[in-house]
Coordinates of C-alpha atoms in Angstrom, one line a residue:
X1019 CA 14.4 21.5 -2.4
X1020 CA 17.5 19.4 -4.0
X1021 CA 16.8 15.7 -3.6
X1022 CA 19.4 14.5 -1.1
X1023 CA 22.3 12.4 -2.5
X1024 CA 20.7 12.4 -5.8
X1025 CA 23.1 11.9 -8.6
X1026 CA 22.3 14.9 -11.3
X1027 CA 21.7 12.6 -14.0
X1028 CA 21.6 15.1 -17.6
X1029 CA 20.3 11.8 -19.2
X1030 CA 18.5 8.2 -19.1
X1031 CA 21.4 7.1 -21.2
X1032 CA 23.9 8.6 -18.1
X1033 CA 21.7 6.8 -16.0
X1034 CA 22.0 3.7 -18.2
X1035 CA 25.6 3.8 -18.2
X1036 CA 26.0 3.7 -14.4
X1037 CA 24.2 0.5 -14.1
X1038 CA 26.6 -1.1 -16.7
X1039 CA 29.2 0.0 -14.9
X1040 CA 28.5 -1.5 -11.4
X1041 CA 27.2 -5.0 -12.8
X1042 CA 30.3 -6.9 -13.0
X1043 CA 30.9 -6.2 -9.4
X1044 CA 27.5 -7.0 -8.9
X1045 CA 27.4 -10.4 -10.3
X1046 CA 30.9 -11.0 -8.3
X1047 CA 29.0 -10.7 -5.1
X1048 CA 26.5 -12.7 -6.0
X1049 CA 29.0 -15.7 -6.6
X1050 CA 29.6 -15.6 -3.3
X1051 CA 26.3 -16.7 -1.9
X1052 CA 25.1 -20.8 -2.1
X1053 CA 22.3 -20.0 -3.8
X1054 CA 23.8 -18.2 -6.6
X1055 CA 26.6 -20.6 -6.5
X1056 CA 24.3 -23.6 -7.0
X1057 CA 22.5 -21.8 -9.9
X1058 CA 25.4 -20.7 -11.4
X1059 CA 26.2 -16.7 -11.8
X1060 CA 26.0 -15.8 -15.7
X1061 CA 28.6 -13.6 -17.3
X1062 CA 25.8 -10.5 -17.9
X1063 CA 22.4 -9.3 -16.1
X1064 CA 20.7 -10.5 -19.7
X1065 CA 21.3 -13.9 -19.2
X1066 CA 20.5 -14.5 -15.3
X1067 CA 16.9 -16.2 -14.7
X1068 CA 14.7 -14.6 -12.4
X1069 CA 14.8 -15.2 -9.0
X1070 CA 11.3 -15.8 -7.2
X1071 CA 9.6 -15.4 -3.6
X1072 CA 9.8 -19.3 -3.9
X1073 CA 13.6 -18.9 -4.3
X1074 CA 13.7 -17.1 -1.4
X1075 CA 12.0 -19.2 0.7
X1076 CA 13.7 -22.1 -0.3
X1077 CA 16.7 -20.5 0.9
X1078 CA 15.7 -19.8 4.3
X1079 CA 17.4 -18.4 6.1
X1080 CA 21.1 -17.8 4.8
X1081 CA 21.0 -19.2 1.7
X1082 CA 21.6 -15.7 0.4
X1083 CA 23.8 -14.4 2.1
X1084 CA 27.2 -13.2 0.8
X1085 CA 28.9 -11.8 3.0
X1086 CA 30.5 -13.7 6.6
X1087 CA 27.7 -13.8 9.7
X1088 CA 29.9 -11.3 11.6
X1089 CA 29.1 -8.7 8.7
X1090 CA 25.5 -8.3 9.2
X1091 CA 23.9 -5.5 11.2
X1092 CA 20.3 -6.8 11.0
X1093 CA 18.1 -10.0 10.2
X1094 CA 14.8 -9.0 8.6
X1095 CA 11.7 -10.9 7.8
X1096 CA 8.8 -9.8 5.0
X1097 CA 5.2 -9.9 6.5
X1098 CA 4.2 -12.9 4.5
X1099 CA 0.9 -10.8 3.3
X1100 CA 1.5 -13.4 -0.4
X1101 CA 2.8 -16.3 1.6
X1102 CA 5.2 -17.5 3.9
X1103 CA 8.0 -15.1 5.1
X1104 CA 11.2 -14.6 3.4
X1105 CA 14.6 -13.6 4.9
X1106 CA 17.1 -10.3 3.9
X1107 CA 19.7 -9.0 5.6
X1108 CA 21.9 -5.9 5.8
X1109 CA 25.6 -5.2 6.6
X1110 CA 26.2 -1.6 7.8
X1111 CA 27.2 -0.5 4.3
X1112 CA 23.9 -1.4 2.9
X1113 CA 22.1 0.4 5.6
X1114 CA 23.8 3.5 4.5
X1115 CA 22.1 2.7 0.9
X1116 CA 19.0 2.1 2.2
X1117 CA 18.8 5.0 4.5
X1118 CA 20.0 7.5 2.2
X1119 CA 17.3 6.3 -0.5
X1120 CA 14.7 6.9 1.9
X1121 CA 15.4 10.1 3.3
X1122 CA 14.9 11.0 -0.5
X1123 CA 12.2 13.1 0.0
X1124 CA 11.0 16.1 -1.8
X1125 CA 9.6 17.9 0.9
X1126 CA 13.2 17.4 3.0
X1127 CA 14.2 15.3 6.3
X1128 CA 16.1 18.3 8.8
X1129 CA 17.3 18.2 12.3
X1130 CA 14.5 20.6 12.9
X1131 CA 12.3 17.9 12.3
X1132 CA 10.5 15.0 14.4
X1133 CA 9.1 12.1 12.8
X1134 CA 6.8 10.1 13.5
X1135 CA 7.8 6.0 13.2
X1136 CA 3.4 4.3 12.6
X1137 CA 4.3 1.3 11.2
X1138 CA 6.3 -1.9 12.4
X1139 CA 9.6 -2.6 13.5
X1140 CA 9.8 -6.6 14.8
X1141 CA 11.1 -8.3 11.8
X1142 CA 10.2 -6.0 9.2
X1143 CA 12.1 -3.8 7.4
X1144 CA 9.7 -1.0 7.5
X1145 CA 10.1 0.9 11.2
X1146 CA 13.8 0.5 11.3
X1147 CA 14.8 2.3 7.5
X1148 CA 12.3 4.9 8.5
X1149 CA 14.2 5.3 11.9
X1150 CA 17.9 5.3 10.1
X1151 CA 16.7 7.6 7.9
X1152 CA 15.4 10.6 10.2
X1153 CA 18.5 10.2 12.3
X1154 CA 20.9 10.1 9.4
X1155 CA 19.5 13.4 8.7
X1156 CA 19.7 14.4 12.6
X1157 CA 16.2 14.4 13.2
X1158 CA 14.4 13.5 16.5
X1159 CA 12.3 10.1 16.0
X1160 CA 9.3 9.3 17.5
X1161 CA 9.3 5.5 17.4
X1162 CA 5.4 4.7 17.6
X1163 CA 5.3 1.2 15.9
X1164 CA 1.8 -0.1 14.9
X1165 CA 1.7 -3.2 16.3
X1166 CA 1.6 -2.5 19.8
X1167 CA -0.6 -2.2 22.7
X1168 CA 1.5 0.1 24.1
X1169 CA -0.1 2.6 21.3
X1170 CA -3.4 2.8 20.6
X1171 CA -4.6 5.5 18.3
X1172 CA -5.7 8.3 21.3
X1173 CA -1.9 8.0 21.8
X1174 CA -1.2 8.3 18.9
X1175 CA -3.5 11.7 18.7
X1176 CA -2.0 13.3 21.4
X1177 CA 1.6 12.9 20.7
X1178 CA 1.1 14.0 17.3
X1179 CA -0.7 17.3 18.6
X1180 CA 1.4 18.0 22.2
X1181 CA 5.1 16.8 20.7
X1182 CA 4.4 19.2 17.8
X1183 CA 5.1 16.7 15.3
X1184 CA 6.3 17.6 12.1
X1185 CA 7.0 14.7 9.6
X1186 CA 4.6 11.2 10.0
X1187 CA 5.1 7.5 8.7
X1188 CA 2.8 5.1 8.1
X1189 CA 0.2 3.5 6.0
X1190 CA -1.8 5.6 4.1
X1191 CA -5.1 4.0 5.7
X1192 CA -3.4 5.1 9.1
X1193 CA -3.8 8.7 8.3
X1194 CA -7.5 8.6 7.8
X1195 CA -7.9 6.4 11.3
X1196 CA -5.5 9.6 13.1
X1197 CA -8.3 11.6 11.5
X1198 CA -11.3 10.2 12.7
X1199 CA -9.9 9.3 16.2
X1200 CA -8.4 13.1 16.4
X1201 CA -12.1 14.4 15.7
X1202 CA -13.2 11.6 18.4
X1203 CA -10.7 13.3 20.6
X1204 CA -12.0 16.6 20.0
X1205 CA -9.7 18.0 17.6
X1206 CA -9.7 19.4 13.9
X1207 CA -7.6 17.6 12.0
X1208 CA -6.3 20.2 10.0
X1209 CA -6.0 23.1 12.1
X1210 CA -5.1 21.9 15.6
X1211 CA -1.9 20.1 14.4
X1212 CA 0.1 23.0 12.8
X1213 CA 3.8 21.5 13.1
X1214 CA 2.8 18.7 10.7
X1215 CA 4.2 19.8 7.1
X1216 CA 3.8 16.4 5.6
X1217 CA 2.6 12.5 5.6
X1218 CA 5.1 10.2 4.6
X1219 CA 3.1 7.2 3.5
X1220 CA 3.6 3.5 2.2
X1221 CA 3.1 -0.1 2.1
X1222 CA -0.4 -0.4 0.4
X1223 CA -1.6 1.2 -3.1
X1224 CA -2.9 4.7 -2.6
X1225 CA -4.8 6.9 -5.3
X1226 CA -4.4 9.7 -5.9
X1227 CA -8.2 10.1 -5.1
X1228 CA -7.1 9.0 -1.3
X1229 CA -3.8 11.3 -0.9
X1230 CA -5.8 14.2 -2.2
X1231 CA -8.0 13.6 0.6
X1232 CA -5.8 12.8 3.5
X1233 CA -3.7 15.9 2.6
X1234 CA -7.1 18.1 2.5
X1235 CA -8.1 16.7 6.1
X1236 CA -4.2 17.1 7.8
X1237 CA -3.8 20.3 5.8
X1238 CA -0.6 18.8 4.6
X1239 CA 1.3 17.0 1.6
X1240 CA 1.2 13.6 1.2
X1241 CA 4.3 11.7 0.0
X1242 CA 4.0 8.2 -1.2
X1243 CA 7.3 6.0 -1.0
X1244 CA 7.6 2.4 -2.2
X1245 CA 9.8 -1.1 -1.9
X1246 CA 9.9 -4.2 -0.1
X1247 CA 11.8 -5.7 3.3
X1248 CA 13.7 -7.7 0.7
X1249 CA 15.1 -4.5 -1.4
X1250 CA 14.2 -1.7 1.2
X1251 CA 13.1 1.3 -0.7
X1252 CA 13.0 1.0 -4.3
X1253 CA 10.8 4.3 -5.7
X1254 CA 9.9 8.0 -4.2
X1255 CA 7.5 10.3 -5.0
X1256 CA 8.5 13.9 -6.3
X1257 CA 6.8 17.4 -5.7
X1258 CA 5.0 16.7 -9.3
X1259 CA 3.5 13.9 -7.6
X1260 CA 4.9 11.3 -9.7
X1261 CA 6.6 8.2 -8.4
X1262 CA 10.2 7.8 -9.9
X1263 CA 12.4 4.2 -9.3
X1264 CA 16.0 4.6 -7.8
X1265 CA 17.5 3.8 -10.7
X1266 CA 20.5 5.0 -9.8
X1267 CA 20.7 2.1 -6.6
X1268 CA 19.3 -0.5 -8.8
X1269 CA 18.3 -1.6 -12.7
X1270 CA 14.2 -2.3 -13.1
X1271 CA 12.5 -4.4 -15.6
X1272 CA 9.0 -5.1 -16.2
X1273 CA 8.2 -9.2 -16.6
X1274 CA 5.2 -9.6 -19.3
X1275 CA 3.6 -13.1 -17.3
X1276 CA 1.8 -14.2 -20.7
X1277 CA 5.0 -14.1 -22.6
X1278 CA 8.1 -14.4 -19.8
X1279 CA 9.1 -11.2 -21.8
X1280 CA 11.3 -8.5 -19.9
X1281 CA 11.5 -5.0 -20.9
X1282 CA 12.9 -1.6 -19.6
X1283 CA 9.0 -0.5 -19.6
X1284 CA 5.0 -0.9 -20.5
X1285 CA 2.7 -2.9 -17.7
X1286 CA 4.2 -6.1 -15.8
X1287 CA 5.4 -7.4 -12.4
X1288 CA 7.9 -5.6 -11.4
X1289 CA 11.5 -7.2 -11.7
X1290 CA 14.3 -5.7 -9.8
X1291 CA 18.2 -6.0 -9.2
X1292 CA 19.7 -3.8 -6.4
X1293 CA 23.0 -2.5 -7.5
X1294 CA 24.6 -1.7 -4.0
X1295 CA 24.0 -5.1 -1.9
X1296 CA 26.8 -6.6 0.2
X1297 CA 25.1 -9.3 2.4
X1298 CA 22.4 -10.4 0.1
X1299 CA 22.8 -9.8 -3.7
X1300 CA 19.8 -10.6 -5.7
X1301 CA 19.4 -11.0 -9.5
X1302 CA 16.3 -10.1 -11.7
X1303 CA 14.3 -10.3 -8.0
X1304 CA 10.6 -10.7 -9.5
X1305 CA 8.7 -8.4 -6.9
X1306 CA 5.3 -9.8 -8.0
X1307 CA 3.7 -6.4 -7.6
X1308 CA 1.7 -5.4 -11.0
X1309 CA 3.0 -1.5 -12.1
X1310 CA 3.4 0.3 -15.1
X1311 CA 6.8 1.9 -16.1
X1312 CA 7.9 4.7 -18.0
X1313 CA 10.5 7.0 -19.4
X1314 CA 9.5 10.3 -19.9
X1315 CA 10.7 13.7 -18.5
X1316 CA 9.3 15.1 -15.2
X1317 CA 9.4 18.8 -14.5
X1318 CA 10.8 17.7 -11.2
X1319 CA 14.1 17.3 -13.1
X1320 CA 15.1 14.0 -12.7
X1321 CA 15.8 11.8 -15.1
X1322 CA 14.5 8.5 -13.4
X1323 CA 12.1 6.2 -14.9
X1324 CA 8.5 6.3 -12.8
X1325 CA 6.3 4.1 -11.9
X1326 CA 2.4 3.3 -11.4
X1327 CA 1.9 0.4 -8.5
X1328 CA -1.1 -1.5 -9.1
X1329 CA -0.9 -3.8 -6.4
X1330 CA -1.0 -7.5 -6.9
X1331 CA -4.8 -9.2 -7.3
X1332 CA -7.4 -8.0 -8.8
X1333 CA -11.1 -8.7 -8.2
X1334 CA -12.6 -11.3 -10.6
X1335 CA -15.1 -8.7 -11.4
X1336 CA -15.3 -6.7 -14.8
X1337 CA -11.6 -6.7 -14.2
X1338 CA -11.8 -4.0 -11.0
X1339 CA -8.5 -3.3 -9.3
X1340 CA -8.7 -2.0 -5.8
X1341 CA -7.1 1.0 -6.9
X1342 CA -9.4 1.6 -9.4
X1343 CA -12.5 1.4 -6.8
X1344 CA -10.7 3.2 -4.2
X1345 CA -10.4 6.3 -6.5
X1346 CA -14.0 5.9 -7.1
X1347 CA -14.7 5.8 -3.4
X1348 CA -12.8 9.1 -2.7
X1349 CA -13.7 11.0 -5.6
X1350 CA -17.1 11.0 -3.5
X1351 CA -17.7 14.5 -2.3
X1352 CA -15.2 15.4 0.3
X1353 CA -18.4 16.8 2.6
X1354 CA -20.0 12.7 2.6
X1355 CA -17.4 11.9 4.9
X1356 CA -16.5 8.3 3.4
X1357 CA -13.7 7.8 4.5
X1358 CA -13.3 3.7 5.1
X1359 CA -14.6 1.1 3.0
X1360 CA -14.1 -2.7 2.0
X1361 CA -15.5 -4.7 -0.8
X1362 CA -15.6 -8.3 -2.1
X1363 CA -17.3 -10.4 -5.2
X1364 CA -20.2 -12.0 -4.1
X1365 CA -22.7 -14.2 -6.7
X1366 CA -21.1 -12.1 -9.7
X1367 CA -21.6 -8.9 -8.8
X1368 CA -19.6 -6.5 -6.1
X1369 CA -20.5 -6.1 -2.8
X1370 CA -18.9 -2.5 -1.1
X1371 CA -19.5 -1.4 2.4
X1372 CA -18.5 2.4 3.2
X1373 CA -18.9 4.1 6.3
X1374 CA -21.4 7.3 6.4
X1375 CA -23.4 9.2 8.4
X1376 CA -27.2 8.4 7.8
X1377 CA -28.0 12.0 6.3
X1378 CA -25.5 11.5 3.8
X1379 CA -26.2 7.9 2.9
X1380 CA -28.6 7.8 0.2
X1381 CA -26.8 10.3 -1.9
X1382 CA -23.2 8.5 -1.3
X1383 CA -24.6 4.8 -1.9
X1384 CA -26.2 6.4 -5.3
X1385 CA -23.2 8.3 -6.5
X1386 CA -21.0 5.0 -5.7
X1387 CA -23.5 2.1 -7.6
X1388 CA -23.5 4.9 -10.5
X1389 CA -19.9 5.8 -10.7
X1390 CA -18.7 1.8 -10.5
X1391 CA -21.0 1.6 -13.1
X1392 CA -20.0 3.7 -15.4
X1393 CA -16.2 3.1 -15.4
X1394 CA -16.4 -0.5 -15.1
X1395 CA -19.6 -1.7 -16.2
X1396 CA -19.8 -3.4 -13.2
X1397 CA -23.4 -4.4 -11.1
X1398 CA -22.7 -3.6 -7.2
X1399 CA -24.4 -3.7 -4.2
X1400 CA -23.2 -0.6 -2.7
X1401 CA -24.4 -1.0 1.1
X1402 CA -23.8 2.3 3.9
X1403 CA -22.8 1.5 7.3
X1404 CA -23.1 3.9 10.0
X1405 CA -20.0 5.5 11.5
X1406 CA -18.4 2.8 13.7
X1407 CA -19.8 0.1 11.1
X1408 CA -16.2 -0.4 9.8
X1409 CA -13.7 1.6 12.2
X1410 CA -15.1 1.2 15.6
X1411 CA -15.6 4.0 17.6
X1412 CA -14.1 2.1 20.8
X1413 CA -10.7 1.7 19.0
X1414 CA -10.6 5.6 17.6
X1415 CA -10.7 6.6 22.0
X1416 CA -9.0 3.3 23.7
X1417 CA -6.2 4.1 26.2
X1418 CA -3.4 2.0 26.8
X1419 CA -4.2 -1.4 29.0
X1420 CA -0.4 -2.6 28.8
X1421 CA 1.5 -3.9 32.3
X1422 CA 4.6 -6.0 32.8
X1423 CA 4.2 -9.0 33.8
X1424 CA 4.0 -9.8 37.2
X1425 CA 3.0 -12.1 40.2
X1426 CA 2.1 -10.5 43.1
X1427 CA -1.5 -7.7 43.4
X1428 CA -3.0 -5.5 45.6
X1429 CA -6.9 -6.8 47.5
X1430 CA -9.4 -6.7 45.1
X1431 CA -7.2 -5.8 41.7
X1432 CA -7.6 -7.8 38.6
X1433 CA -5.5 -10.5 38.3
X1434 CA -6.1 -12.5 35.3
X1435 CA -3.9 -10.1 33.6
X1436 CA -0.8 -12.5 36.0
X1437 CA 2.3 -12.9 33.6
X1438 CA 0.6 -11.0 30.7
X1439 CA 1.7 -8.1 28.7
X1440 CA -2.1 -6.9 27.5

């Protein structure tokens, strides 16, 4: 299927040339905000200093903004998962962008469709572009959130099998929970939902290890997006299963941290300037995230760098990355049933914790110690938990316990829960 809105770029050097063009306007609209003001907007993209998280925060909350107060269609906030929060906000021409980049997906977003929203809306970014970007293609959304009582995962089971749900977003972890609370619930995974056609997934690394799995127990495709609340969606996966940047929507450099070096590729923090931004412009926006960027041609067809996300921190030993252990953990044989796990240093070596049945144990807790091991030359303590160790077995089948908050009860009924919402 034809990537919607795409550009049909013959060329990185056509590519190239479209972010040329757009800078100068760029850099206008960045004059406009105090913060740029104050630093001083240079006369080319070359010359402008990054701008940091730190920036950001030290410019809360309007600092950025460029545009006038009665422009904006939404105030967001980032999670604060590296620190304190930072602020962005969108005017109703940049939700267009940020829309339209999302519903970029290989696999298609139709009015035929009904998609599943799993991860926040609140502050975030995350819920809402999801949400613009099913109904901008006229699909029906299904606005679940995940962080509400309201929702517990046996909800989430059943609307995803009785609604016939075809299209899901969410964390990739969240996929593998839906699994394990569906077979809780008495289902099979990837025979009792046949509407689903594919798992839209985000907001943490993910292997390739992991979506191979979560697409063999849905029966479906996994499609891996990435961005930030501050940028909104800044790279998409293709059917080739490679991750390509939006080039088009914004110019991406790679930030050496030995050297303060910036290049158009090789291994870095990721370094990005969105090209379409009315109310908040940023310049060489240092994302912080660790990737590995490319130029090379894709059978998909388009010519768009791609990207490898790292993630940000990596364990302090032998140099193990969590994507690098997670694709150890689920290049386990699928018939083990590891499916969640967590590890930490602990006295120089690595402590991991999976979750596995007792019959399978011995040969999953081997075949882990031995594979770390070998790629990484790295001593861990490689412990099984039973299932329910990690992902308890009471949160896979809890039902809603939500009321409104009220004052007056019948004889007898529980009132503690006066005035509450849980």
């Amino acid at each position: 299927m034809t990537n919607p809105r795409l550009g049909d770029w013959s060329s990185f050097e056509a590519l190239h040339k479209l972010q040329q063009e757009r800078l100068p306007e760029l850099l206008a609209a960045a004059a406009r905000s105090p913060f740029y003001r104050r630093r001083g907007v240079p006369a080319t993209l070359a010359e402008a200093p990054l701008t940091t998280k730190a920036d950001l925060r030290d410019a809360y909350p309007f600092g950025l903004l460029a545009a006038g107060r009665e422009d904006l269609a939404t105030y967001h906030e980032s999670s604060g998962s590296s620190g304190a929060p930072t602020a962005s906000y969108y005017t109703e021409r940049d939700w267009l962008d940020l829309a339209e980049r999302f519903a970029r997906k290989w696999v298609g977003i139709a009015p035929a469709d009904m998609l599943l929203v799993r991860t926040p809306y609140a502050l975030m970014i995350t819920g809402h572009l999801a949400h613009a970007a099913a109904r901008l293609r006229g699909a029906t959304v299904v606005p679940a959130d995940n962080r509400t009582l309201a929702m517990p995962y046996s909800r989430v089971v059943r609307v995803l099998h009785d609604l016939g749900v075809t299209l899901t977003w969410s964390l990739p972890t969240d996929t593998l929970v839906w699994a394990a609370a569906a077979t809780a619930a008495g289902y099979r995974p990837g025979a009792d939902f046949p509407a689903l056609r594919a798992l839209f997934v985000g907001g943490e690394p993910v292997s390739a290890a992991r979506k191979a799995r979560i697409s063999a127990l849905w029966g479906a495709p996994v499609v891996e997006e990435y961005g930030a609340t501050e940028t909104g969606t800044l790279a998409g996966e293709c059917e080739h299963g490679r991750m390509h940047l939006w080039a088009d929507r914004a110019v991406f450099e790679v930030l050496d941290p030995a050297t303060g070096r910036l290049a158009a590729e090789g291994r870095g923090q990721l370094v990005v300037t969105p090209l379409y931004r009315e109310a908040m412009p940023l310049l060489r926006y240092n994302i912080e995230d660790d990737v590995e960027v490319s130029y090379v041609d894709c059978p998909c067809g388009w010519s768009l760098p791609t990207v490898s996300v790292l993630g940000r921190t990596a364990f302090s030993v032998g140099g193990l990355t969590q994507l690098g252990l997670e694709t150890l953990v689920f290049e386990l044989p699928a018939d083990l049933g590891v499916l969640f796990w967590r590890a930490r240093p602990a006295g120089g070596r690595l402590r991991v914790e999976i979750e596995v049945a007792e019959r399978y144990r011995t040969a999953a807790v081997t075949g882990l110690t031995d594979a770390i091991g070998r790629a990484y030359g790295v001593e861990a303590d490689v412990v099984g938990v039973p299932p329910g160790g990690l992902v308890p077995h009471a949160l896979l089948t809890a039902t809603a316990d939500v009321m409104k908050p009220r004052g007056l009860f019948a004889e007898g009924e529980d009132w503690d829960k006066a005035l509450r919402y849980y």
